[in-house]
Amino acid sequence: MPDSHAMASDPGGPSASARRQRPAHLLFEPQAAEPEAERFFDLESIDDPAELLRRSTELALAFRAAAERATDFQAVAAAQLADPRRFDALSDAEIAERADWTPDYAAKMIEYGRGLLQPRRHED
């Protein structure tokens, strides 16, 4: 059985021919693909103004709902980071810096998040 290390280091072995092969030089540069026109949920392709209003309103409401939900998650995270029971609790100013908020807004978000974290109380 031949020694594989010897074959790999042998200048006449199979790996030597593989090292000598190089890609062919290109005689021309491939054309760059044309950049696609920016599309926003295909709204620009809707010709009917009534349909455009319906679809764009639908999207605006969906984005608004998503933004509100994301804000709730931000508030919960801020409240958790500011929890004084954590050994690594952050101050309002530190949270504000991380979230690109003012310290006053961070304090309000922390308080809002604490409210979201409270167990829901059933009204009798």
PDB file of C-alpha atoms in Angstrom:
ATOM      1  CA  MET A   1       0.000   0.000   0.000  1.00  0.00           C
ATOM      2  CA  PRO A   2       1.568   3.340  -1.003  1.00  0.00           C
ATOM      3  CA  ASP A   3       2.283   5.943   1.644  1.00  0.00           C
ATOM      4  CA  SER A   4      -0.237   8.805   1.201  1.00  0.00           C
ATOM      5  CA  HIS A   5       2.119  11.359   2.751  1.00  0.00           C
ATOM      6  CA  ALA A   6       4.830  10.397   0.303  1.00  0.00           C
ATOM      7  CA  MET A   7       2.447  10.766  -2.664  1.00  0.00           C
ATOM      8  CA  ALA A   8       1.307  14.197  -1.474  1.00  0.00           C
ATOM      9  CA  SER A   9       4.883  15.441  -1.215  1.00  0.00           C
ATOM     10  CA  ASP A  10       6.038  13.737  -4.446  1.00  0.00           C
ATOM     11  CA  PRO A  11       6.402  16.420  -7.163  1.00  0.00           C
ATOM     12  CA  GLY A  12       5.259  13.931  -9.795  1.00  0.00           C
ATOM     13  CA  GLY A  13       2.253  12.680  -7.760  1.00  0.00           C
ATOM     14  CA  PRO A  14      -1.392  13.413  -8.459  1.00  0.00           C
ATOM     15  CA  SER A  15      -1.531  16.470  -6.184  1.00  0.00           C
ATOM     16  CA  ALA A  16       1.222  18.191  -8.164  1.00  0.00           C
ATOM     17  CA  SER A  17      -0.854  18.172 -11.354  1.00  0.00           C
ATOM     18  CA  ALA A  18      -3.827  19.546  -9.444  1.00  0.00           C
ATOM     19  CA  ARG A  19      -1.670  22.421  -8.198  1.00  0.00           C
ATOM     20  CA  ARG A  20      -0.529  23.275 -11.735  1.00  0.00           C
ATOM     21  CA  GLN A  21      -4.073  23.748 -13.052  1.00  0.00           C
ATOM     22  CA  ARG A  22      -5.198  27.335 -12.975  1.00  0.00           C
ATOM     23  CA  PRO A  23      -8.421  28.903 -14.126  1.00  0.00           C
ATOM     24  CA  ALA A  24      -8.417  30.302 -17.644  1.00  0.00           C
ATOM     25  CA  HIS A  25      -8.064  34.060 -17.970  1.00  0.00           C
ATOM     26  CA  LEU A  26     -11.251  35.899 -18.842  1.00  0.00           C
ATOM     27  CA  LEU A  27     -11.154  37.720 -22.148  1.00  0.00           C
ATOM     28  CA  PHE A  28     -13.967  40.040 -21.076  1.00  0.00           C
ATOM     29  CA  GLU A  29     -15.638  41.180 -17.905  1.00  0.00           C
ATOM     30  CA  PRO A  30     -19.080  39.709 -17.291  1.00  0.00           C
ATOM     31  CA  GLN A  31     -21.809  42.305 -17.412  1.00  0.00           C
ATOM     32  CA  ALA A  32     -23.153  43.358 -14.068  1.00  0.00           C
ATOM     33  CA  ALA A  33     -26.794  42.584 -13.574  1.00  0.00           C
ATOM     34  CA  GLU A  34     -29.030  45.605 -13.926  1.00  0.00           C
ATOM     35  CA  PRO A  35     -30.111  46.747 -10.487  1.00  0.00           C
ATOM     36  CA  GLU A  36     -33.760  46.044  -9.899  1.00  0.00           C
ATOM     37  CA  ALA A  37     -36.007  48.991  -9.333  1.00  0.00           C
ATOM     38  CA  GLU A  38     -36.795  49.403  -5.670  1.00  0.00           C
ATOM     39  CA  ARG A  39     -40.115  47.814  -4.905  1.00  0.00           C
ATOM     40  CA  PHE A  40     -42.268  48.391  -1.883  1.00  0.00           C
ATOM     41  CA  PHE A  41     -44.704  45.510  -1.568  1.00  0.00           C
ATOM     42  CA  ASP A  42     -45.559  46.000  -5.256  1.00  0.00           C
ATOM     43  CA  LEU A  43     -47.547  49.146  -4.453  1.00  0.00           C
ATOM     44  CA  GLU A  44     -45.931  50.930  -7.394  1.00  0.00           C
ATOM     45  CA  SER A  45     -47.445  48.388  -9.765  1.00  0.00           C
ATOM     46  CA  ILE A  46     -51.046  49.009  -8.657  1.00  0.00           C
ATOM     47  CA  ASP A  47     -52.823  51.243 -11.174  1.00  0.00           C
ATOM     48  CA  ASP A  48     -56.266  51.396  -9.580  1.00  0.00           C
ATOM     49  CA  PRO A  49     -56.274  54.210  -6.971  1.00  0.00           C
ATOM     50  CA  ALA A  50     -58.985  52.485  -4.910  1.00  0.00           C
ATOM     51  CA  GLU A  51     -56.931  49.284  -4.758  1.00  0.00           C
ATOM     52  CA  LEU A  52     -53.779  51.279  -4.010  1.00  0.00           C
ATOM     53  CA  LEU A  53     -55.522  53.024  -1.106  1.00  0.00           C
ATOM     54  CA  ARG A  54     -56.856  49.709   0.228  1.00  0.00           C
ATOM     55  CA  ARG A  55     -53.527  47.916   0.030  1.00  0.00           C
ATOM     56  CA  SER A  56     -51.411  50.800   1.345  1.00  0.00           C
ATOM     57  CA  THR A  57     -53.837  51.317   4.246  1.00  0.00           C
ATOM     58  CA  GLU A  58     -53.648  47.612   5.032  1.00  0.00           C
ATOM     59  CA  LEU A  59     -49.842  47.817   5.103  1.00  0.00           C
ATOM     60  CA  ALA A  60     -49.817  50.994   7.213  1.00  0.00           C
ATOM     61  CA  LEU A  61     -52.077  49.353   9.805  1.00  0.00           C
ATOM     62  CA  ALA A  62     -49.928  46.215   9.851  1.00  0.00           C
ATOM     63  CA  PHE A  63     -46.743  48.255  10.328  1.00  0.00           C
ATOM     64  CA  ARG A  64     -48.381  50.327  13.058  1.00  0.00           C
ATOM     65  CA  ALA A  65     -49.441  47.153  14.905  1.00  0.00           C
ATOM     66  CA  ALA A  66     -45.941  45.700  14.495  1.00  0.00           C
ATOM     67  CA  ALA A  67     -44.370  48.915  15.817  1.00  0.00           C
ATOM     68  CA  GLU A  68     -46.663  48.897  18.858  1.00  0.00           C
ATOM     69  CA  ARG A  69     -45.824  45.283  19.590  1.00  0.00           C
ATOM     70  CA  ALA A  70     -42.102  45.937  19.203  1.00  0.00           C
ATOM     71  CA  THR A  71     -42.429  48.895  21.594  1.00  0.00           C
ATOM     72  CA  ASP A  72     -44.062  46.614  24.160  1.00  0.00           C
ATOM     73  CA  PHE A  73     -41.128  44.220  23.856  1.00  0.00           C
ATOM     74  CA  GLN A  74     -38.708  47.135  24.272  1.00  0.00           C
ATOM     75  CA  ALA A  75     -40.506  48.177  27.451  1.00  0.00           C
ATOM     76  CA  VAL A  76     -40.447  44.654  28.880  1.00  0.00           C
ATOM     77  CA  ALA A  77     -36.736  44.319  28.099  1.00  0.00           C
ATOM     78  CA  ALA A  78     -35.995  47.709  29.663  1.00  0.00           C
ATOM     79  CA  ALA A  79     -37.912  46.758  32.804  1.00  0.00           C
ATOM     80  CA  GLN A  80     -36.058  43.471  33.038  1.00  0.00           C
ATOM     81  CA  LEU A  81     -32.678  45.172  32.579  1.00  0.00           C
ATOM     82  CA  ALA A  82     -33.523  47.738  35.272  1.00  0.00           C
ATOM     83  CA  ASP A  83     -34.817  45.152  37.763  1.00  0.00           C
ATOM     84  CA  PRO A  84     -32.987  45.891  41.027  1.00  0.00           C
ATOM     85  CA  ARG A  85     -33.002  42.161  41.874  1.00  0.00           C
ATOM     86  CA  ARG A  86     -30.511  41.579  39.041  1.00  0.00           C
ATOM     87  CA  PHE A  87     -26.871  41.697  40.039  1.00  0.00           C
ATOM     88  CA  ASP A  88     -26.162  43.475  36.753  1.00  0.00           C
ATOM     89  CA  ALA A  89     -29.140  45.853  36.781  1.00  0.00           C
ATOM     90  CA  LEU A  90     -28.732  48.881  34.538  1.00  0.00           C
ATOM     91  CA  SER A  91     -29.591  52.452  35.378  1.00  0.00           C
ATOM     92  CA  ASP A  92     -32.131  54.452  33.403  1.00  0.00           C
ATOM     93  CA  ALA A  93     -29.263  56.349  31.773  1.00  0.00           C
ATOM     94  CA  GLU A  94     -27.507  53.142  30.716  1.00  0.00           C
ATOM     95  CA  ILE A  95     -30.702  51.763  29.210  1.00  0.00           C
ATOM     96  CA  ALA A  96     -31.339  55.086  27.480  1.00  0.00           C
ATOM     97  CA  GLU A  97     -27.885  54.964  25.934  1.00  0.00           C
ATOM     98  CA  ARG A  98     -28.327  51.391  24.692  1.00  0.00           C
ATOM     99  CA  ALA A  99     -31.744  52.092  23.176  1.00  0.00           C
ATOM    100  CA  ASP A 100     -30.915  55.598  21.891  1.00  0.00           C
ATOM    101  CA  TRP A 101     -33.540  57.143  24.179  1.00  0.00           C
ATOM    102  CA  THR A 102     -33.472  60.089  26.541  1.00  0.00           C
ATOM    103  CA  PRO A 103     -33.180  59.139  30.223  1.00  0.00           C
ATOM    104  CA  ASP A 104     -36.710  60.459  30.866  1.00  0.00           C
ATOM    105  CA  TYR A 105     -38.139  58.288  28.079  1.00  0.00           C
ATOM    106  CA  ALA A 106     -36.175  55.293  29.394  1.00  0.00           C
ATOM    107  CA  ALA A 107     -37.719  55.799  32.845  1.00  0.00           C
ATOM    108  CA  LYS A 108     -41.208  55.889  31.312  1.00  0.00           C
ATOM    109  CA  MET A 109     -40.523  52.781  29.239  1.00  0.00           C
ATOM    110  CA  ILE A 110     -39.198  50.931  32.295  1.00  0.00           C
ATOM    111  CA  GLU A 111     -42.337  51.805  34.218  1.00  0.00           C
ATOM    112  CA  TYR A 112     -44.522  50.775  31.272  1.00  0.00           C
ATOM    113  CA  GLY A 113     -42.616  47.504  30.997  1.00  0.00           C
ATOM    114  CA  ARG A 114     -43.099  46.811  34.692  1.00  0.00           C
ATOM    115  CA  GLY A 115     -46.817  47.238  34.170  1.00  0.00           C
ATOM    116  CA  LEU A 116     -46.722  44.763  31.291  1.00  0.00           C
ATOM    117  CA  LEU A 117     -44.834  42.266  33.443  1.00  0.00           C
ATOM    118  CA  GLN A 118     -47.357  42.443  36.301  1.00  0.00           C
ATOM    119  CA  PRO A 119     -49.677  39.441  36.393  1.00  0.00           C
ATOM    120  CA  ARG A 120     -53.040  40.412  35.027  1.00  0.00           C
ATOM    121  CA  ARG A 121     -55.576  40.888  37.775  1.00  0.00           C
ATOM    122  CA  HIS A 122     -59.042  39.667  37.049  1.00  0.00           C
ATOM    123  CA  GLU A 123     -61.780  42.080  37.859  1.00  0.00           C
ATOM    124  CA  ASP A 124     -64.664  40.542  39.759  1.00  0.00           C
TER     125      ASP A 124
END
